[in-house]
Coordinates of C-alpha atoms and ligand atoms in Angstrom, one line a residue:
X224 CA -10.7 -40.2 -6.3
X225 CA -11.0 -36.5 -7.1
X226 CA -14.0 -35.3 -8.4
X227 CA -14.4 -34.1 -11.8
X228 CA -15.0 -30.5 -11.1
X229 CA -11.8 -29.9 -9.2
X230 CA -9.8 -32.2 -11.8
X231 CA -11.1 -29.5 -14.6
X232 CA -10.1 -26.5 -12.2
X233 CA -6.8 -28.1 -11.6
X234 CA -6.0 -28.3 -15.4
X235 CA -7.7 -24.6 -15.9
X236 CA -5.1 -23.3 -13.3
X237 CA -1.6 -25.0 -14.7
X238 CA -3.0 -23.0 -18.2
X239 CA -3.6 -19.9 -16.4
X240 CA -0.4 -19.9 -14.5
X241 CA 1.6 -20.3 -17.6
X242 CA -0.3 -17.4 -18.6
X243 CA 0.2 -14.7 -16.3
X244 CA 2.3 -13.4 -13.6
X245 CA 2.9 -15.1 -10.6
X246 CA 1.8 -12.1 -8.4
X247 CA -1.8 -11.8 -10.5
X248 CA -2.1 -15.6 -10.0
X249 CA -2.3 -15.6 -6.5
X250 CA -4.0 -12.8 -6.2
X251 CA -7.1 -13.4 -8.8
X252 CA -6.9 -17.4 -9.2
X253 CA -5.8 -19.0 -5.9
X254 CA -9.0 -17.7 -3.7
X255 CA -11.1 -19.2 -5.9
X256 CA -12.8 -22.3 -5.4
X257 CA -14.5 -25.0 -8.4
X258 CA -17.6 -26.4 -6.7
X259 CA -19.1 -28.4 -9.6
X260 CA -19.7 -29.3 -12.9
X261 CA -22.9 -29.9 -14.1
X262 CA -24.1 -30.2 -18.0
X263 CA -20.4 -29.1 -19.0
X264 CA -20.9 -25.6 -16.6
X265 CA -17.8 -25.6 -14.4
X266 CA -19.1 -23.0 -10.8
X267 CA -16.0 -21.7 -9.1
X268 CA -16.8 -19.9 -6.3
X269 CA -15.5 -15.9 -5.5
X270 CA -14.8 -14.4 -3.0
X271 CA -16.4 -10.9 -3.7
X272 CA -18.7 -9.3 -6.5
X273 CA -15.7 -7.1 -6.9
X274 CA -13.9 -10.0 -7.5
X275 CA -15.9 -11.0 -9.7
X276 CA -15.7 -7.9 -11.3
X277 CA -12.4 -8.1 -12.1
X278 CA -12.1 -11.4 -13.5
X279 CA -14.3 -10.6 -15.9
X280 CA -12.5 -7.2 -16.9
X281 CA -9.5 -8.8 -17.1
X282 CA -9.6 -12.2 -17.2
X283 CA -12.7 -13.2 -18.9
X284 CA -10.4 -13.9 -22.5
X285 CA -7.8 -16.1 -21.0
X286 CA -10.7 -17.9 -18.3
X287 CA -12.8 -18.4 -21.9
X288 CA -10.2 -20.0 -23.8
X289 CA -9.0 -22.3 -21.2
X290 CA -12.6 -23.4 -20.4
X291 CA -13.0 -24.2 -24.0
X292 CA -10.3 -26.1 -24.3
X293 CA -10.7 -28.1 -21.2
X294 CA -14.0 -28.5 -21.9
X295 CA -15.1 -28.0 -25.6
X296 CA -17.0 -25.3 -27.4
X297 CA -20.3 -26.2 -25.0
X298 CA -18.1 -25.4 -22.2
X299 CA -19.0 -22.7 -19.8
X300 CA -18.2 -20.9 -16.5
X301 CA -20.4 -20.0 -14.1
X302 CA -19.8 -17.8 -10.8
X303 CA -20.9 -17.9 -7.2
X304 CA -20.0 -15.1 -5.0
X305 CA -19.6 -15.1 -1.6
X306 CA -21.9 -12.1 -0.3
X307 CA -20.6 -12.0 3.5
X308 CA -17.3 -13.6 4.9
X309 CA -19.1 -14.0 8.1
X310 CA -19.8 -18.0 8.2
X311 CA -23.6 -18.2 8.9
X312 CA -24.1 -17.2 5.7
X313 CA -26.7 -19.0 3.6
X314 CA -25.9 -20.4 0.7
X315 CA -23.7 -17.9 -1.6
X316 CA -25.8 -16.3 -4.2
X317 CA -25.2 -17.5 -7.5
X318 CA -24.9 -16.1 -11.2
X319 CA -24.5 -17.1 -14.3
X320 CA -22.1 -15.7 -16.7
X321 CA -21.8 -17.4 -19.8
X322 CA -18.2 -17.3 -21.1
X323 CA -18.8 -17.5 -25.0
X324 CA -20.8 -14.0 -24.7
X325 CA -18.1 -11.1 -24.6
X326 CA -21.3 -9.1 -24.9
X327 CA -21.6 -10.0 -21.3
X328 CA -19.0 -7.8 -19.9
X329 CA -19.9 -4.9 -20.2
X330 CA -23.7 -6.0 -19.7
X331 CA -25.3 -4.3 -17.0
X332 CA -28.0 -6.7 -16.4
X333 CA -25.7 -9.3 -15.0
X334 CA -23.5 -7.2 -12.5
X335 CA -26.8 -5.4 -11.3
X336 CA -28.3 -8.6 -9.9
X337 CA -26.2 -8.6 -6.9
X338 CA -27.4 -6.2 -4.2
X339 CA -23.8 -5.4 -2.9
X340 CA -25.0 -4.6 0.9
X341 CA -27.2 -7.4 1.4
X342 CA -26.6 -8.9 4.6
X343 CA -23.8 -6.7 5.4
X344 CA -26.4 -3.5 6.6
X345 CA -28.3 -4.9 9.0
X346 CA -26.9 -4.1 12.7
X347 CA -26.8 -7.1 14.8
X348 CA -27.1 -6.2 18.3
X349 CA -24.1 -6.2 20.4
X350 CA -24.6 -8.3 23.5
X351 CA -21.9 -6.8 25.2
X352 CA -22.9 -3.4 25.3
X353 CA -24.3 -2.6 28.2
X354 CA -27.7 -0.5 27.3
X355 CA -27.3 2.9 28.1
X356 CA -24.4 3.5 27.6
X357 CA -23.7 5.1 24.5
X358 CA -20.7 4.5 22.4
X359 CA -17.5 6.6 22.5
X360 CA -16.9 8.8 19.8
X361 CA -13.8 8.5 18.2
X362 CA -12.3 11.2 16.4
X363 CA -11.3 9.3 12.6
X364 CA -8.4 11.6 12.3
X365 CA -9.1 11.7 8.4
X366 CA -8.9 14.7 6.3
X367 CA -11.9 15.9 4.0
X368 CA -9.8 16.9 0.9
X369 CA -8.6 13.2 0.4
X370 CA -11.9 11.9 -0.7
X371 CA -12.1 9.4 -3.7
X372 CA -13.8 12.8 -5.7
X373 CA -10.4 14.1 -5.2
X374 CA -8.5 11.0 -6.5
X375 CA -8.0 10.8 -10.1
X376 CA -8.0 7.4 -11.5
X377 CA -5.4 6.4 -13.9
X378 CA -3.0 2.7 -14.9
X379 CA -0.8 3.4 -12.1
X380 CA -3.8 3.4 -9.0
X381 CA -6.4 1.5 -10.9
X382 CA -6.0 -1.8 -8.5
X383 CA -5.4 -0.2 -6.0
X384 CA -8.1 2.6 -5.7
X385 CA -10.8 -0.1 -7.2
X386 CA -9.8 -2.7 -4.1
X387 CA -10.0 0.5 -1.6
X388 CA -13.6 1.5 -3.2
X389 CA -14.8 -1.9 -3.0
X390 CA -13.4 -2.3 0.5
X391 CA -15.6 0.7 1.8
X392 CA -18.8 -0.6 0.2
X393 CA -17.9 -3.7 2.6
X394 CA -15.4 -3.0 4.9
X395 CA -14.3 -6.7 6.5
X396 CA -16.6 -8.0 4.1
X397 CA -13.9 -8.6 1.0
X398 CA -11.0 -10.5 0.6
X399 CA -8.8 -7.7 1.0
X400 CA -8.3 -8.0 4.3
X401 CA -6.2 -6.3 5.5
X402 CA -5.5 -4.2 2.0
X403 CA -2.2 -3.3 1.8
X404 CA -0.8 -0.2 -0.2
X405 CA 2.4 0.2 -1.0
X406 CA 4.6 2.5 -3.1
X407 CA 7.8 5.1 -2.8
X408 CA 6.6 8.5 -1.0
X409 CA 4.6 10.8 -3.0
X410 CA 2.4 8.7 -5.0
X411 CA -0.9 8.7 -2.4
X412 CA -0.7 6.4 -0.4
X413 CA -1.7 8.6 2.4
X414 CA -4.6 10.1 0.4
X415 CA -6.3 6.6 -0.7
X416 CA -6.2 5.4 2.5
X417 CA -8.1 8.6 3.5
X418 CA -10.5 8.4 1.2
X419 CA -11.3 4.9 2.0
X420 CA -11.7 6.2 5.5
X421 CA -14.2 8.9 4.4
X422 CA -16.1 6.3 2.3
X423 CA -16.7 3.8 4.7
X424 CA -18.4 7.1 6.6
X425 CA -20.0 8.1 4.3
X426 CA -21.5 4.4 3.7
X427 CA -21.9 3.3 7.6
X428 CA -21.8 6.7 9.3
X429 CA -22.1 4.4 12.4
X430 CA -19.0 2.6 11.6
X431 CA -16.1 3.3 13.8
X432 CA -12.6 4.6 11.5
X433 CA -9.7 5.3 12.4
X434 CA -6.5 6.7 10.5
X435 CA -3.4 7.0 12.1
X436 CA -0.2 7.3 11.3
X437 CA 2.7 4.7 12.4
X438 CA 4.6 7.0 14.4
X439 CA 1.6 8.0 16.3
X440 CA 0.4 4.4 17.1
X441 CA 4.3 3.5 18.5
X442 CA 4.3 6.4 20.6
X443 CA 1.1 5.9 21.5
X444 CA 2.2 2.7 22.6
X445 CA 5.4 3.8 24.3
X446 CA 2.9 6.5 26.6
X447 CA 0.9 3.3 27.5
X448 CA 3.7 1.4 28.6
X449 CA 5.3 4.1 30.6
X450 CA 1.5 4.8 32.0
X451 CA 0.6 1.4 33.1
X452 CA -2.2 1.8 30.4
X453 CA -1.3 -1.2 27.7
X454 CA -4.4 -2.6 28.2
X455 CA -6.4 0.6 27.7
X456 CA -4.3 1.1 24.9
X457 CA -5.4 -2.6 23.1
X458 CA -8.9 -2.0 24.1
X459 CA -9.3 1.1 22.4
X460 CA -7.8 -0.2 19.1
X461 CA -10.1 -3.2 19.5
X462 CA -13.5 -0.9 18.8
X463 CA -12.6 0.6 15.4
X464 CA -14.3 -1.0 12.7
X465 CA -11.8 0.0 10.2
X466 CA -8.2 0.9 11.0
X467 CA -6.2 2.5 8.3
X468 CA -2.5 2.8 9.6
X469 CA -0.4 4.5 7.5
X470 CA 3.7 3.8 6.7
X471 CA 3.8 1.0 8.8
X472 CA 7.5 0.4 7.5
X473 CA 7.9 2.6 10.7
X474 CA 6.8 -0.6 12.8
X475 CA 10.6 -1.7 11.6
X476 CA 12.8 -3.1 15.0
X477 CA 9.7 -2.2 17.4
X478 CA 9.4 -5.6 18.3
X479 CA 7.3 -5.1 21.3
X480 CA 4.9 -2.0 19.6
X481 CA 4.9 -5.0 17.0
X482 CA 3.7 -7.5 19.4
X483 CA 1.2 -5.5 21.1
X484 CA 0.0 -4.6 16.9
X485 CA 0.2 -8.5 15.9
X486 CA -2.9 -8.8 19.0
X487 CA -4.9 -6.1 17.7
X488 CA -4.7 -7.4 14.5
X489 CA -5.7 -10.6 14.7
X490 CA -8.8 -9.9 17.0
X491 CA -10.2 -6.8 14.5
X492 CA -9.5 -9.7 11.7
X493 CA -11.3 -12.5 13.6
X494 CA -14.0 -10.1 14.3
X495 CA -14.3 -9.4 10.4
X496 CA -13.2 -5.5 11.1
X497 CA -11.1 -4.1 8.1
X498 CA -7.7 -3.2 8.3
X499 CA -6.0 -1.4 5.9
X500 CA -2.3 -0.7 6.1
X501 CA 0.3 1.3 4.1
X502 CA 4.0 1.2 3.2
X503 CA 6.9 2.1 1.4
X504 CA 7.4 -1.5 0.4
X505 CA 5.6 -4.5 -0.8
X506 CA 5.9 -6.9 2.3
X507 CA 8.5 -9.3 0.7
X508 CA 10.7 -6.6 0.9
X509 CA 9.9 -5.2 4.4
X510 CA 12.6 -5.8 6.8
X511 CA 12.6 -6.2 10.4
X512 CA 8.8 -7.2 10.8
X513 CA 8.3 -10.1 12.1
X514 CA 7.4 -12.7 9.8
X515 CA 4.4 -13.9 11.9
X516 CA 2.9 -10.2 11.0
X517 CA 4.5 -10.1 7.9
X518 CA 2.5 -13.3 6.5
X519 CA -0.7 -11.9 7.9
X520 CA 0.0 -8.5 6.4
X521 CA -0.4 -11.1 2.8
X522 CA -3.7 -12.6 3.6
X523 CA -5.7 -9.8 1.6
X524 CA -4.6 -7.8 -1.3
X525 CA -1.3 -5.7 -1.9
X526 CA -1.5 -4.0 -4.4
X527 CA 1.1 -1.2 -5.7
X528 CA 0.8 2.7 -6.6
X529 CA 2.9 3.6 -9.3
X530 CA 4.2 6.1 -11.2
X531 CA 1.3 8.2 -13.2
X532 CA 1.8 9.0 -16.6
X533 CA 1.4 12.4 -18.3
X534 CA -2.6 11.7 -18.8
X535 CA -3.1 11.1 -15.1
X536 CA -0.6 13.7 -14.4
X537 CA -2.4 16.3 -16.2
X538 CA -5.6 15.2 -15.1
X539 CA -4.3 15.3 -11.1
X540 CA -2.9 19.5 -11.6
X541 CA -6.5 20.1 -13.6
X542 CA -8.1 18.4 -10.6
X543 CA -6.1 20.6 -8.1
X544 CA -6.6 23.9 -10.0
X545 CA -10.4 23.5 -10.5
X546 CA -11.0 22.8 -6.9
X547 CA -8.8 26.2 -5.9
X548 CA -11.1 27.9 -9.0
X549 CA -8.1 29.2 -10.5
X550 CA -6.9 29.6 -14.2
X551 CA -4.0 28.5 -15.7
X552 CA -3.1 28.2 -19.8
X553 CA -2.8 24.8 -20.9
X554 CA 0.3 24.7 -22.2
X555 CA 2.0 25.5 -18.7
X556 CA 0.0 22.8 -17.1
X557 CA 1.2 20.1 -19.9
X558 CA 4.4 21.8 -19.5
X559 CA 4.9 20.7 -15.9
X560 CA 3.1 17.8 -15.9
X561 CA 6.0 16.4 -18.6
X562 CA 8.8 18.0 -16.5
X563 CA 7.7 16.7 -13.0
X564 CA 7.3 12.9 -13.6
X565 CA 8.1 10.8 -10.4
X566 CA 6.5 12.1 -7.3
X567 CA 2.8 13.9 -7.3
X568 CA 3.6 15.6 -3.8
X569 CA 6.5 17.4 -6.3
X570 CA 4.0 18.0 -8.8
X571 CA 1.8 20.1 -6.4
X572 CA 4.3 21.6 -5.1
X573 CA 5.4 23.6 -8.3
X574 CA 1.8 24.0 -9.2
X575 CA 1.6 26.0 -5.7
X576 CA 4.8 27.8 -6.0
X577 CA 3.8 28.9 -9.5
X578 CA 0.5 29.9 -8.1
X579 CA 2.1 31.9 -5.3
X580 CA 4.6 33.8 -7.5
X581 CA 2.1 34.9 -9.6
X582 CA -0.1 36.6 -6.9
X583 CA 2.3 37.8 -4.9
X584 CA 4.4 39.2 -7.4
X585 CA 1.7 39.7 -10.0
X586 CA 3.8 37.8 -12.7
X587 CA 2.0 36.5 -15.4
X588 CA 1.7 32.4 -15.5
X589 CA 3.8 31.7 -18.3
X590 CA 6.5 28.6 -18.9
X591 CA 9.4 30.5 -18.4
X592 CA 7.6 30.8 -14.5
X593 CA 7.0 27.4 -14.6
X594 CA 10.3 26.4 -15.4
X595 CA 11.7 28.6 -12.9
X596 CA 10.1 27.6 -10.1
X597 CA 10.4 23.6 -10.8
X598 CA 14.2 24.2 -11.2
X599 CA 13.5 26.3 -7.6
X600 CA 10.8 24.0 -6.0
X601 CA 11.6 20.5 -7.1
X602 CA 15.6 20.9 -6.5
X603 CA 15.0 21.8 -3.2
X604 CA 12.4 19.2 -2.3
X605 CA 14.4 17.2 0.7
X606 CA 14.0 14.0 -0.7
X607 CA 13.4 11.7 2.4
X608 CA 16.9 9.5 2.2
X609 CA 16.6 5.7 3.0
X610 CA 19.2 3.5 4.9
X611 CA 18.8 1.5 1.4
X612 CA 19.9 4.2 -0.6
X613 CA 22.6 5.5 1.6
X614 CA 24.2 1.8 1.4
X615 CA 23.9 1.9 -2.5
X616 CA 25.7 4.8 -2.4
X617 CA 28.2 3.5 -0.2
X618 CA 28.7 0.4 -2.2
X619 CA 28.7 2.1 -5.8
X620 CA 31.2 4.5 -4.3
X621 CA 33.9 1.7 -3.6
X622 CA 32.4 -0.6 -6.4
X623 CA 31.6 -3.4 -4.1
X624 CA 28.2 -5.6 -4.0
X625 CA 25.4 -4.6 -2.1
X626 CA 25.1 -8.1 -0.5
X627 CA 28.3 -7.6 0.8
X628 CA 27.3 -5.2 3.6
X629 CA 24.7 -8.1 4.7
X630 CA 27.5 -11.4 4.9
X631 CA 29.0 -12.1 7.5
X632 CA 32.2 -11.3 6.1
X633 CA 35.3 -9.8 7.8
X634 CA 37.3 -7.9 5.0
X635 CA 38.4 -5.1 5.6
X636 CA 36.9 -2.9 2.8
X637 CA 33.3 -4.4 3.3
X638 CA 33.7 -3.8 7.4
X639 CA 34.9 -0.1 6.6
X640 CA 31.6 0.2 3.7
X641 CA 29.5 -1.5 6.4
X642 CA 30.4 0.7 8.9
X643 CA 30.3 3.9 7.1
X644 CA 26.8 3.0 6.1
X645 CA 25.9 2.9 9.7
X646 CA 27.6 6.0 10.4
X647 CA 25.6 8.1 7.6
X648 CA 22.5 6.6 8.3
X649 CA 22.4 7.6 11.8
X650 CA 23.1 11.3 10.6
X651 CA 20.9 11.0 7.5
X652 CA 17.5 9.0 8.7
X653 CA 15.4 9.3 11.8
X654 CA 16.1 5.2 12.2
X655 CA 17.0 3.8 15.7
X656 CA 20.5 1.8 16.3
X657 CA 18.7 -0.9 15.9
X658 CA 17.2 -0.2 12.9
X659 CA 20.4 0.7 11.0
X660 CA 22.0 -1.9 12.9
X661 CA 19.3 -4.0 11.2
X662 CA 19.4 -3.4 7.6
X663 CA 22.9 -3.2 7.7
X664 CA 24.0 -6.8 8.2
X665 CA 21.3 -7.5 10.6
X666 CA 23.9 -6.7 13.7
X667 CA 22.5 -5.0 16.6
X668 CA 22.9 -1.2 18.5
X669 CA 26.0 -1.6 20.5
X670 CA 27.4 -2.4 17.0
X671 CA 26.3 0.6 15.2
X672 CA 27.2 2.3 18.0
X673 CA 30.9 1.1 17.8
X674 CA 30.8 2.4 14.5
X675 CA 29.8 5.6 14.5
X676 CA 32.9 5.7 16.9
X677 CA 35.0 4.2 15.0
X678 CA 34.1 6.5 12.1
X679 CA 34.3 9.7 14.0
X680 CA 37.6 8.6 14.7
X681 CA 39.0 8.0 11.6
X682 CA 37.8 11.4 10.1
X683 CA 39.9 13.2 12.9
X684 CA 43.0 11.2 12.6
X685 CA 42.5 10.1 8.7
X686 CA 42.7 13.0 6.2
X687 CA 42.3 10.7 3.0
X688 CA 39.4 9.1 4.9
X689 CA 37.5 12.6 5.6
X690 CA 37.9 13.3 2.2
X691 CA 36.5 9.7 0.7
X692 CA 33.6 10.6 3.3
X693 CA 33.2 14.1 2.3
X694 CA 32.6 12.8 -1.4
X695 CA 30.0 9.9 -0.1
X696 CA 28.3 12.7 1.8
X697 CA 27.8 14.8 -0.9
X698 CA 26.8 12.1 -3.2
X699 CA 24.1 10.9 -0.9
X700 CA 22.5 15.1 -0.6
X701 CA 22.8 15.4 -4.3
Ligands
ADP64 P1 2.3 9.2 -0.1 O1 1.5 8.9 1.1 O2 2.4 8.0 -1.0 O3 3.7 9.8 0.1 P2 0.3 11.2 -0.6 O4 -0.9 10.5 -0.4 O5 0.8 12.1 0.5 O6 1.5 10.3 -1.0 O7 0.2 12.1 -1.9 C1 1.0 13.2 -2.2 C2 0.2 14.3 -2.8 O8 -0.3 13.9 -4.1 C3 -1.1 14.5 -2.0 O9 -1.3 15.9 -2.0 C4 -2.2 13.8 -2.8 O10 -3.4 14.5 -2.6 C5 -1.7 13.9 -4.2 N1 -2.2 12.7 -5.0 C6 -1.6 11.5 -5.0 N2 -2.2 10.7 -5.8 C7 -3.2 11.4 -6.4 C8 -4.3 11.1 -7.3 N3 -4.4 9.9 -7.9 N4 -5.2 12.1 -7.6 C9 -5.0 13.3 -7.0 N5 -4.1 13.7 -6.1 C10 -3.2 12.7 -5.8
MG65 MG1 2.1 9.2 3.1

């Protein structure tokens, strides 16, 4: 027989799926755990105090109502929060939040209960290192101007930059573990995982960080391979305490810099270090990892950067131009913060150019400058061009299905799409054969190779071909 406490749960949860997305579900409602019902208070247990944070924020309506109903109007909801993952833990420490008090929320004298470093400060000897020797310093690689100071908050980061704040007050202490960032380029990816970085420094100046980018760890790995130093190579990643790698998309067809990554991983996780990882997709979407990484890279939190709207936009140039102490009128500032909408990196970008006009030339900082210089600077931006995009292209071009290029089909038209694809990637993106050969119908190098052949051919011996090409080409820069 079930007991009654998880029965109740089990009801709460069918409501609160119906009620939300499937993503937020997982995220906010399948860690947590009923673990009894006493005198009609239901006690599902969290894993974090941020956690339980952000239930409350958010969820405290919908987890009311649904307690209500399940339970009547004497119905209420109590929390226990998990203070440390590590398992020796003592009993979790408990409060109480009554769910008929919205009062509550906002109510300081029931988050400040919770000390949020107990247990997690203390230093517990290492009986493996042998005394005397003192610990290697490792350079964190992290750069002071990405701090969280410098990071405005706004609707597109909020989940995101409250999971990485939380994470530093208790790095490998949360159930974002690993925490994984995604978004398209230019919305700071690369500066919150900084600033995590710095925080957990500036928490646990002891603590052992490390930020490095994709690329570097694979070559890194490639040197230790040629070196005879793979072992060097793990051991060294096995002593940070929190290990930020950034655009691990980049990990893409590396299977073995993958394997050697998929070790390191699991022993800083078993060993409760934090990992925090960043990418250009959510990891649904990220192809050519393996899946064994790929389901690990989902045991924490992903959580998305989007877009910023004009507020946060506005906000992020003010931030920028009070740091450099320099004066600009607000009507210019508003102007390019609604003309410069998708990418922030853009956004500073004309703010800089504008800035550099008018000292060098001494031109006053007007719209007119403003507009000039984002139809200068944000035209010229190279956009970083994808092996997705370059196969949209393709396909629109010739008005055939995406999902084409990936069957197994032999027709003609979709071979000859495929194939230019492969061709264009190899001279648009940095990817390997493999790679292309990867996200374009998951064939491998020799293939793409045979391609790019093929292709080279045709535009010498094909005139109507160069010319389809030519048009692709320039579609693709535009
Ligand atoms: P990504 O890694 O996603 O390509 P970056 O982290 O490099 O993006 O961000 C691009 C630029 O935008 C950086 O200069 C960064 O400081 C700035 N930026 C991004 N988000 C914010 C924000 N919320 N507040 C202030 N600056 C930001
Ligand atoms: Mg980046």
């Amino acid at each position: 027989m079930t007991e009654l406490h998880i029965e109740v749960w089990e009801r709460c949860l069918k409501v609160i799926k119906d009620n939300i997305n499937y993503q937020s579900f997982k995220t906010w409602f399948s860690p947590i755990k009923p673990i009894r019902l006493d005198n009609n208070v239901l006690t599902i247990q969290v894993p974090s105090q941020f956690f339980y944070e952000w239930l409350e924020e958010h969820y405290i309506h919908l987890l009311r109502k649904t307690i209500k109903s399940e339970l009547g109007s004497s119905g209420r909801l109590e929390y226990s929060i998990v203070m440390d993952n590590s398992a020796n833990q003592a009993d979790p420490y408990t409060i109480k939040v009554p769910t008929s008090n919205n009062k509550s929320l906002n109510n300081p004298a029931i988050a400040m209960p919770i000390d949020l470093n107990k247990g997690s400060n203390k230093e517990i000897p290492n009986p493996f290192v042998i005394p005397g020797l003192k610990k290697i310093k490792i350079q964190s690689q992290l750069i002071d101007a990405y701090s969280f100071d410098n990071y405005v908050e706004g609707d597109c980061n909020r989940l995101a930059r409250s999971a990485g704040f939380a994470v530093a007050q208790n790095p490998g202490k949360t159930a974002f573990n690993p925490l994984f960032i995604y978004s398209p380029v230019g919305l700071g990816k690369t500066h919150l995982s900084h600033a995590i970085g710095i925080q957990v420094k500036n928490n646990f100046p002891d603590k052992t960080v490390l930020y490095v980018a994709a690329e570097q760890f694979i070559n890194q790995f490639i040197d230790s391979v040629r070196n005879n130093t793979h072992n060097d190579f793990v051991h060294f990643y096995q002593m940070i305490d929190v290990l930020i790698i950034d655009d691990i998309q980049f990990l893409a067809g590396k299977e073995k810099t993958q394997d050697s990554f998929f070790h390191i991983f699991n022993y800083l996780h078993q060993k409760g270090k934090q990992i925090v990882l960043t990418s250009d997709k959510p990891p649904v979407e990220l192809k050519g990892i393996e899946p064994r990484l790929l389901s690990r890279f989902k045991w924490g939190l992903a959580a998305d950067l989007q877009v910023p709207d004009l507020d946060t936009r506005i906000a992020i140039l003010k931030k920028h131009i009070y740091n450099d102490g320099i004066e600009m009128p607000e009507d210019v500032i508003e102007y390019l913060a609604y003309n410069v909408k998708t990418n922030i990196r853009e956004l500073e970008g004309a703010l800089i150019s504008i800035m550099a006009q008018s000292s060098l030339n001494k031109k006053e900082i007007t719209i007119e400058l403003a507009s000039e210089m984002i139809e200068k600077f944000v035209k010229h931006t190279t956009r970083e061009i994808s092996i997705d995009y370059i196969q949209k292209v393709v396909c629109d071009y010739f008005n055939i299905p995406i999902e084409a290029l990936n069957s197994k089909t032999r027709k003609r038209e979709i071979v000859q799409a495929r194939q230019m694809s492969m061709f264009l990637s190899k001279k648009h993106t940095k990817a390997s054969l493999s790679t292309i050969g990867l996200f374009c119908g998951n064939k491998d190098h020799s293939t793409v190779l045979h391609a790019c052949r093929a292709i080279t051919n045709l535009i010498e011996t094909d005139k109507q071909f160069k010319s389809h090409l030519d048009e692709i080409d320039k579609k693709i820069k535009m």
